[in-house]
Amino acid sequence: MSAIPLPSALVNRLRSARRVAVLTGAGISAESGVPTFREAQTGLWAQYNPEELATPRAFRRQPKLVWEWYAWRQQRIRQAEPNPGHQALVSMERHIPEFTLITQNVDSLHRRAGSHQILELHGNIFRTKCFSEDRPVESWPDGDEIPPRCPRCGGLLRPDVVWFGEMLPATALHAAEHAAATAEIFFSIGTSALVYPAADLPLRALDAGATVVEINPQPTPLSSRVTFSLNGAAGEILPALVAQAWEAI
Ligand code: BJW
């Protein structure tokens, strides 16, 4: 795996770096079998555009449809296991004194892999909250109604994720912005870099003078601006990078 050729300037910079921030997107979980956000849906869901389901408007109009879409995705994620890309980031965290992992993913795979410092910008698919009160709800009585109702106020329950037009969790976003503005190396991994404010983070890091590295098999709006654009799968490039930085010494 470490035979993958990587720029030696990047390997050397990573080996001596003290502050590193990493932004991940759906692409890092693709090799675990979790479909990326914008890839074609399969089966029953093929007719729906994910960007049109992940909005408060869609939930208001068709709460059952949206709840069932998330239930289907939860089931697919439960069957998935973290892959070598997630595991390489666990290893990187051990080597870097100030390491921040910022994820747009809602799938908990970084946590399941063993990463510790994780900022979840778009929430988590395994948490639930009340659509009316915007408060977390951990349990509710069994019943036939879909979605179930909030045991406190009777409002509809929804997944605790961030939909288009909604604010990101302020504490996580501020911490991510700080990490981007102070990192020596910033990685943008497996994200189409289309969704804001997450897509601003690598640009902030560039403005602050960081080395910015993109890992993606496809070009994105960020590709032409980064210091190193590594064209390939996260599950192959990240383990090779970690091996060349720390195991090959
Ligand atoms: C691999 C790989 C492998 C494959 N290895 N790579 C500024 C300008 C324009 C618009 C806006 C703006 N600021 C805000 C907006 C509006 C909006 C927005 O960004 N719209 C854009 C679409 C234009 N943003 C918002 O509404 C955000 N809220 C906000 O800004 O609040 C303030 C505000 C409110 C109202 C008005 C103005 C401001 C909220 C955004 C919430 C996003 N939520 C979602 C859903 C989460 C729940 C769920 O999962 O259902 O988050 S949308 C979806 O996109 C999901 C993802 O986290 C996110 C990013 O997607 P990601 O991860 O990049 O996935 P993909 O599928 O797009 O890409 C996968 C990539 O992997 C590809 O590039 C592949 O090539 C690659 N890949 N295999 C490495 N093996």
CSV table of C-alpha atoms and ligand atoms in Angstrom, one decimal:
chain,number,residue,atom,x,y,z
A,1,MET,CA,0.0,0.0,0.0
A,2,SER,CA,2.8,2.4,0.9
A,3,ALA,CA,4.1,1.9,-2.7
A,4,ILE,CA,1.6,4.6,-3.8
A,5,PRO,CA,3.8,7.5,-4.9
A,6,LEU,CA,3.2,10.6,-2.8
A,7,PRO,CA,4.9,14.0,-2.9
A,8,SER,CA,7.9,13.8,-0.5
A,9,ALA,CA,7.4,17.5,0.4
A,10,LEU,CA,4.0,16.6,1.8
A,11,VAL,CA,5.2,13.5,3.6
A,12,ASN,CA,8.0,15.5,5.2
A,13,ARG,CA,5.7,18.4,6.2
A,14,LEU,CA,3.2,16.0,7.7
A,15,ARG,CA,5.9,14.2,9.7
A,16,SER,CA,7.0,17.4,11.4
A,17,ALA,CA,3.5,19.1,11.6
A,18,ARG,CA,2.1,20.1,15.0
A,19,ARG,CA,-1.3,21.4,14.0
A,20,VAL,CA,-3.4,19.5,11.4
A,21,ALA,CA,-7.1,19.8,10.5
A,22,VAL,CA,-9.0,17.3,8.4
A,23,LEU,CA,-12.4,17.9,6.7
A,24,THR,CA,-14.2,14.7,5.5
A,25,GLY,CA,-17.2,14.2,3.4
A,26,ALA,CA,-19.3,11.2,2.1
A,27,GLY,CA,-16.4,10.0,-0.1
A,28,ILE,CA,-14.4,8.6,2.9
A,29,SER,CA,-17.3,6.3,3.7
A,30,ALA,CA,-17.9,5.2,0.1
A,31,GLU,CA,-15.4,2.4,0.5
A,32,SER,CA,-17.4,1.2,3.5
A,33,GLY,CA,-20.4,0.8,1.2
A,34,VAL,CA,-22.3,3.9,2.4
A,35,PRO,CA,-23.6,5.7,-0.7
A,36,THR,CA,-22.2,9.3,-1.2
A,37,PHE,CA,-24.7,12.0,-0.7
A,38,ARG,CA,-25.0,12.9,-4.4
A,39,GLU,CA,-24.6,9.5,-6.0
A,40,ALA,CA,-27.7,7.9,-7.5
A,41,GLN,CA,-30.1,6.3,-5.1
A,42,THR,CA,-31.1,2.7,-5.6
A,43,GLY,CA,-34.3,0.7,-5.5
A,44,LEU,CA,-37.3,2.5,-4.0
A,45,TRP,CA,-35.4,5.7,-3.6
A,46,ALA,CA,-34.0,6.0,-7.1
A,47,GLN,CA,-36.7,8.5,-8.1
A,48,TYR,CA,-35.8,11.0,-5.4
A,49,ASN,CA,-33.2,13.7,-5.4
A,50,PRO,CA,-31.4,13.7,-2.0
A,51,GLU,CA,-31.0,17.5,-2.1
A,52,GLU,CA,-34.8,17.7,-2.2
A,53,LEU,CA,-35.3,15.3,0.7
A,54,ALA,CA,-32.8,17.0,3.1
A,55,THR,CA,-34.8,20.2,3.7
A,56,PRO,CA,-37.3,21.3,6.4
A,57,ARG,CA,-39.7,22.1,3.5
A,58,ALA,CA,-39.6,18.4,2.4
A,59,PHE,CA,-40.2,17.2,5.9
A,60,ARG,CA,-43.2,19.6,6.4
A,61,ARG,CA,-44.7,18.4,3.2
A,62,GLN,CA,-43.9,14.6,3.4
A,63,PRO,CA,-42.7,13.8,6.9
A,64,LYS,CA,-43.3,10.0,6.5
A,65,LEU,CA,-41.3,9.9,3.2
A,66,VAL,CA,-38.4,11.8,4.8
A,67,TRP,CA,-38.4,9.7,8.0
A,68,GLU,CA,-38.4,6.5,6.0
A,69,TRP,CA,-35.5,7.7,3.8
A,70,TYR,CA,-33.5,8.3,6.9
A,71,ALA,CA,-34.5,4.9,8.4
A,72,TRP,CA,-33.3,3.2,5.2
A,73,ARG,CA,-30.0,5.1,5.3
A,74,GLN,CA,-29.6,4.2,9.1
A,75,GLN,CA,-30.0,0.5,8.2
A,76,ARG,CA,-27.4,0.7,5.4
A,77,ILE,CA,-24.9,2.5,7.7
A,78,ARG,CA,-25.5,-0.1,10.5
A,79,GLN,CA,-24.3,-2.8,8.1
A,80,ALA,CA,-21.1,-0.8,7.2
A,81,GLU,CA,-17.7,-1.0,8.9
A,82,PRO,CA,-15.0,1.7,9.1
A,83,ASN,CA,-12.5,1.3,6.3
A,84,PRO,CA,-8.7,1.9,6.0
A,85,GLY,CA,-9.3,5.6,5.3
A,86,HIS,CA,-11.1,6.1,8.7
A,87,GLN,CA,-8.4,4.0,10.4
A,88,ALA,CA,-5.5,6.0,8.9
A,89,LEU,CA,-7.1,9.1,10.5
A,90,VAL,CA,-7.1,7.4,13.9
A,91,SER,CA,-3.4,6.8,13.4
A,92,MET,CA,-2.7,10.4,12.3
A,93,GLU,CA,-4.5,11.7,15.4
A,94,ARG,CA,-2.0,9.7,17.5
A,95,HIS,CA,1.0,11.3,15.8
A,96,ILE,CA,-0.1,15.0,15.6
A,97,PRO,CA,-0.2,17.0,18.9
A,98,GLU,CA,-3.1,19.3,17.8
A,99,PHE,CA,-5.4,17.3,15.5
A,100,THR,CA,-8.9,18.3,14.6
A,101,LEU,CA,-11.2,16.0,12.6
A,102,ILE,CA,-14.1,17.9,11.1
A,103,THR,CA,-16.8,15.8,9.4
A,104,GLN,CA,-19.8,16.5,7.3
A,105,ASN,CA,-20.8,12.9,7.6
A,106,VAL,CA,-23.7,11.9,9.9
A,107,ASP,CA,-22.7,8.2,9.9
A,108,SER,CA,-20.6,7.8,13.1
A,109,LEU,CA,-18.0,5.8,11.2
A,110,HIS,CA,-15.1,8.0,12.4
A,111,ARG,CA,-16.2,7.4,16.1
A,112,ARG,CA,-16.6,3.7,15.4
A,113,ALA,CA,-13.1,3.6,13.9
A,114,GLY,CA,-11.7,5.1,17.1
A,115,SER,CA,-11.1,8.8,16.3
A,116,HIS,CA,-11.6,11.0,19.4
A,117,GLN,CA,-11.7,14.7,18.5
A,118,ILE,CA,-14.5,14.8,16.1
A,119,LEU,CA,-16.5,17.9,15.1
A,120,GLU,CA,-19.8,16.8,13.5
A,121,LEU,CA,-20.9,19.8,11.4
A,122,HIS,CA,-24.1,18.2,9.9
A,123,GLY,CA,-25.3,16.3,13.0
A,124,ASN,CA,-25.7,12.6,13.4
A,125,ILE,CA,-28.3,10.3,11.8
A,126,PHE,CA,-28.5,8.1,14.9
A,127,ARG,CA,-29.8,11.0,17.1
A,128,THR,CA,-33.4,12.3,17.0
A,129,LYS,CA,-34.9,15.6,17.9
A,130,CYS,CA,-38.3,17.3,18.0
A,131,PHE,CA,-39.1,19.3,14.8
A,132,SER,CA,-41.3,21.7,16.8
A,133,GLU,CA,-39.1,22.4,19.8
A,134,ASP,CA,-35.7,21.6,18.3
A,135,ARG,CA,-34.7,19.6,21.4
A,136,PRO,CA,-33.0,16.2,21.5
A,137,VAL,CA,-35.3,13.2,22.2
A,138,GLU,CA,-33.8,9.9,23.3
A,139,SER,CA,-36.9,7.7,23.5
A,140,TRP,CA,-40.5,7.7,22.6
A,141,PRO,CA,-43.4,5.2,23.1
A,142,ASP,CA,-43.8,2.5,20.5
A,143,GLY,CA,-46.7,3.2,18.1
A,144,ASP,CA,-47.7,2.9,14.5
A,145,GLU,CA,-47.3,6.6,13.6
A,146,ILE,CA,-44.5,7.5,11.2
A,147,PRO,CA,-42.7,9.7,12.1
A,148,PRO,CA,-43.3,9.1,15.9
A,149,ARG,CA,-44.3,12.0,18.0
A,150,CYS,CA,-42.4,13.9,20.7
A,151,PRO,CA,-43.3,12.5,24.1
A,152,ARG,CA,-43.1,16.1,25.6
A,153,CYS,CA,-45.0,18.3,23.1
A,154,GLY,CA,-46.6,15.9,20.5
A,155,GLY,CA,-44.6,17.5,17.7
A,156,LEU,CA,-43.1,15.3,14.9
A,157,LEU,CA,-39.7,13.7,15.5
A,158,ARG,CA,-37.0,14.1,13.0
A,159,PRO,CA,-33.3,13.0,12.6
A,160,ASP,CA,-30.9,15.4,14.3
A,161,VAL,CA,-29.1,16.3,11.1
A,162,VAL,CA,-28.6,19.7,9.5
A,163,TRP,CA,-30.8,20.3,6.4
A,164,PHE,CA,-30.3,22.9,3.7
A,165,GLY,CA,-31.3,26.3,5.0
A,166,GLU,CA,-30.6,25.3,8.7
A,167,MET,CA,-27.9,26.7,10.9
A,168,LEU,CA,-24.9,24.4,11.7
A,169,PRO,CA,-24.2,23.7,15.4
A,170,ALA,CA,-22.5,26.9,16.4
A,171,THR,CA,-19.9,25.4,18.8
A,172,ALA,CA,-18.7,22.8,16.3
A,173,LEU,CA,-18.6,25.4,13.4
A,174,HIS,CA,-16.6,27.9,15.5
A,175,ALA,CA,-14.1,25.2,16.5
A,176,ALA,CA,-13.8,24.1,12.9
A,177,GLU,CA,-13.2,27.6,11.7
A,178,HIS,CA,-10.5,28.1,14.4
A,179,ALA,CA,-8.9,24.8,13.4
A,180,ALA,CA,-8.9,25.8,9.7
A,181,ALA,CA,-7.4,29.2,10.4
A,182,THR,CA,-4.6,27.8,12.6
A,183,ALA,CA,-3.7,24.5,10.9
A,184,GLU,CA,-0.3,24.0,9.3
A,185,ILE,CA,-1.8,21.3,7.1
A,186,PHE,CA,-5.5,21.1,6.1
A,187,PHE,CA,-6.9,18.0,4.4
A,188,SER,CA,-10.1,18.1,2.4
A,189,ILE,CA,-11.1,14.4,1.9
A,190,GLY,CA,-14.0,12.8,0.0
A,191,THR,CA,-16.1,15.9,-0.3
A,192,SER,CA,-17.5,17.6,-3.4
A,193,ALA,CA,-16.7,21.0,-1.7
A,194,LEU,CA,-20.1,22.3,-2.9
A,195,VAL,CA,-21.9,22.7,0.4
A,196,TYR,CA,-21.3,25.8,2.6
A,197,PRO,CA,-20.2,26.8,5.1
A,198,ALA,CA,-18.1,23.6,5.2
A,199,ALA,CA,-16.7,24.3,1.7
A,200,ASP,CA,-15.3,27.6,3.1
A,201,LEU,CA,-13.0,25.8,5.6
A,202,PRO,CA,-10.2,24.8,3.1
A,203,LEU,CA,-10.3,28.3,1.6
A,204,ARG,CA,-9.9,29.8,5.1
A,205,ALA,CA,-6.9,27.5,5.6
A,206,LEU,CA,-5.4,28.6,2.3
A,207,ASP,CA,-5.9,32.3,3.1
A,208,ALA,CA,-4.1,31.7,6.5
A,209,GLY,CA,-1.1,30.1,4.7
A,210,ALA,CA,-1.7,26.4,5.4
A,211,THR,CA,-0.6,23.6,3.1
A,212,VAL,CA,-4.0,22.4,1.8
A,213,VAL,CA,-4.3,18.8,0.5
A,214,GLU,CA,-7.3,17.4,-1.4
A,215,ILE,CA,-7.9,13.6,-1.6
A,216,ASN,CA,-10.6,12.8,-4.2
A,217,PRO,CA,-10.8,10.6,-7.3
A,218,GLN,CA,-12.8,13.4,-9.0
A,219,PRO,CA,-11.9,17.1,-9.5
A,220,THR,CA,-13.9,19.6,-7.4
A,221,PRO,CA,-14.1,23.4,-7.3
A,222,LEU,CA,-11.2,23.2,-4.8
A,223,SER,CA,-8.8,21.1,-6.9
A,224,SER,CA,-7.1,23.9,-8.8
A,225,ARG,CA,-6.5,26.0,-5.7
A,226,VAL,CA,-5.0,23.4,-3.3
A,227,THR,CA,-1.3,22.9,-2.6
A,228,PHE,CA,-1.5,19.1,-3.3
A,229,SER,CA,-4.4,17.5,-5.2
A,230,LEU,CA,-4.1,13.7,-4.7
A,231,ASN,CA,-6.3,12.0,-7.2
A,232,GLY,CA,-7.6,8.7,-5.8
A,233,ALA,CA,-9.5,6.9,-3.1
A,234,ALA,CA,-9.1,7.9,0.5
A,235,GLY,CA,-8.9,4.3,1.6
A,236,GLU,CA,-5.8,3.8,-0.4
A,237,ILE,CA,-4.1,7.3,-0.2
A,238,LEU,CA,-4.5,7.9,3.5
A,239,PRO,CA,-2.9,4.6,4.7
A,240,ALA,CA,-0.1,5.1,2.3
A,241,LEU,CA,0.5,8.7,3.6
A,242,VAL,CA,0.5,7.6,7.2
A,243,ALA,CA,2.8,4.7,6.5
A,244,GLN,CA,5.3,6.9,4.5
A,245,ALA,CA,5.2,9.6,7.2
A,246,TRP,CA,5.6,7.5,10.3
A,247,GLU,CA,6.2,3.8,9.6
A,248,ALA,CA,8.9,4.2,7.0
A,249,ILE,CA,11.3,6.1,9.3
B,1,BJW,C1,-14.3,9.9,-2.8
B,1,BJW,C2,-14.3,8.5,-2.9
B,1,BJW,C3,-13.3,7.8,-2.2
B,1,BJW,C4,-16.1,9.2,-3.8
B,1,BJW,N1,-12.3,8.5,-1.7
B,1,BJW,N2,-13.3,10.5,-2.2
B,1,BJW,C5,-22.9,30.2,0.1
B,1,BJW,C6,-23.0,30.1,-1.2
B,1,BJW,C7,-24.1,29.3,-1.8
B,1,BJW,C8,-25.0,28.7,-1.0
B,1,BJW,C9,-24.9,28.8,0.4
B,1,BJW,C10,-23.8,29.5,0.9
B,1,BJW,N3,-23.9,29.4,2.2
B,1,BJW,C11,-25.0,28.6,2.6
B,1,BJW,C12,-25.6,28.3,1.4
B,1,BJW,C13,-26.8,27.4,1.3
B,1,BJW,C14,-26.5,25.9,1.5
B,1,BJW,C15,-25.5,25.5,0.4
B,1,BJW,O1,-24.3,25.3,0.7
B,1,BJW,N4,-26.0,25.2,-0.7
B,1,BJW,C16,-25.1,24.7,-1.8
B,1,BJW,C17,-25.7,23.4,-2.4
B,1,BJW,C18,-25.0,25.7,-2.9
B,1,BJW,N5,-26.0,25.6,2.8
B,1,BJW,C19,-26.8,25.5,3.9
B,1,BJW,O2,-28.0,25.6,3.7
B,1,BJW,C20,-26.2,25.2,5.2
B,1,BJW,N6,-26.8,26.1,6.2
B,1,BJW,C21,-26.4,27.4,6.3
B,1,BJW,O3,-25.6,27.8,5.6
B,1,BJW,O4,-27.1,28.1,7.3
B,1,BJW,C22,-27.0,29.5,7.2
B,1,BJW,C23,-27.9,29.9,6.1
B,1,BJW,C24,-29.2,29.5,6.0
B,1,BJW,C25,-30.0,30.0,5.0
B,1,BJW,C26,-29.5,30.8,4.0
B,1,BJW,C27,-28.2,31.2,4.0
B,1,BJW,C28,-27.3,30.7,5.1
B,1,BJW,C29,-26.6,23.8,5.7
B,1,BJW,C30,-26.0,22.8,4.9
B,1,BJW,C31,-26.4,21.4,5.4
B,1,BJW,C32,-26.0,20.3,4.5
B,1,BJW,N7,-26.7,19.1,4.9
B,1,BJW,C33,-26.4,17.8,4.2
B,1,BJW,C34,-27.5,16.8,4.7
B,1,BJW,C35,-27.1,16.2,6.0
B,1,BJW,C36,-28.0,15.2,6.5
B,1,BJW,C37,-28.0,14.0,5.5
B,1,BJW,O5,-27.0,13.3,5.3
B,1,BJW,O6,-29.1,13.7,5.0
B,1,BJW,O7,-25.1,17.4,4.4
B,1,BJW,S1,-26.5,18.1,2.4
B,1,BJW,C38,-25.2,16.9,2.0
B,1,BJW,O8,-24.1,17.6,1.5
B,1,BJW,C39,-24.7,16.4,3.4
B,1,BJW,C40,-23.3,16.3,3.2
B,1,BJW,O9,-22.6,16.3,4.5
B,1,BJW,C41,-23.0,17.6,2.4
B,1,BJW,C42,-21.7,17.5,1.7
B,1,BJW,O10,-21.7,16.5,0.8
B,1,BJW,P1,-20.3,15.7,0.6
B,1,BJW,O11,-19.9,15.0,1.8
B,1,BJW,O12,-19.3,16.6,-0.1
B,1,BJW,O13,-20.8,14.5,-0.4
B,1,BJW,P2,-21.0,14.4,-2.0
B,1,BJW,O14,-21.8,13.3,-2.3
B,1,BJW,O15,-21.4,15.8,-2.5
B,1,BJW,O16,-19.5,14.2,-2.5
B,1,BJW,C43,-18.8,13.0,-2.3
B,1,BJW,C44,-17.4,13.2,-2.8
B,1,BJW,O17,-16.6,12.1,-2.5
B,1,BJW,C45,-17.3,13.4,-4.4
B,1,BJW,O18,-16.5,14.5,-4.7
B,1,BJW,C46,-16.6,12.1,-4.8
B,1,BJW,O19,-15.8,12.2,-6.0
B,1,BJW,C47,-15.8,11.7,-3.6
B,1,BJW,N8,-15.5,10.3,-3.5
B,1,BJW,N9,-15.5,8.1,-3.5
B,1,BJW,C48,-12.4,9.9,-1.7
B,1,BJW,N10,-13.2,6.5,-2.3
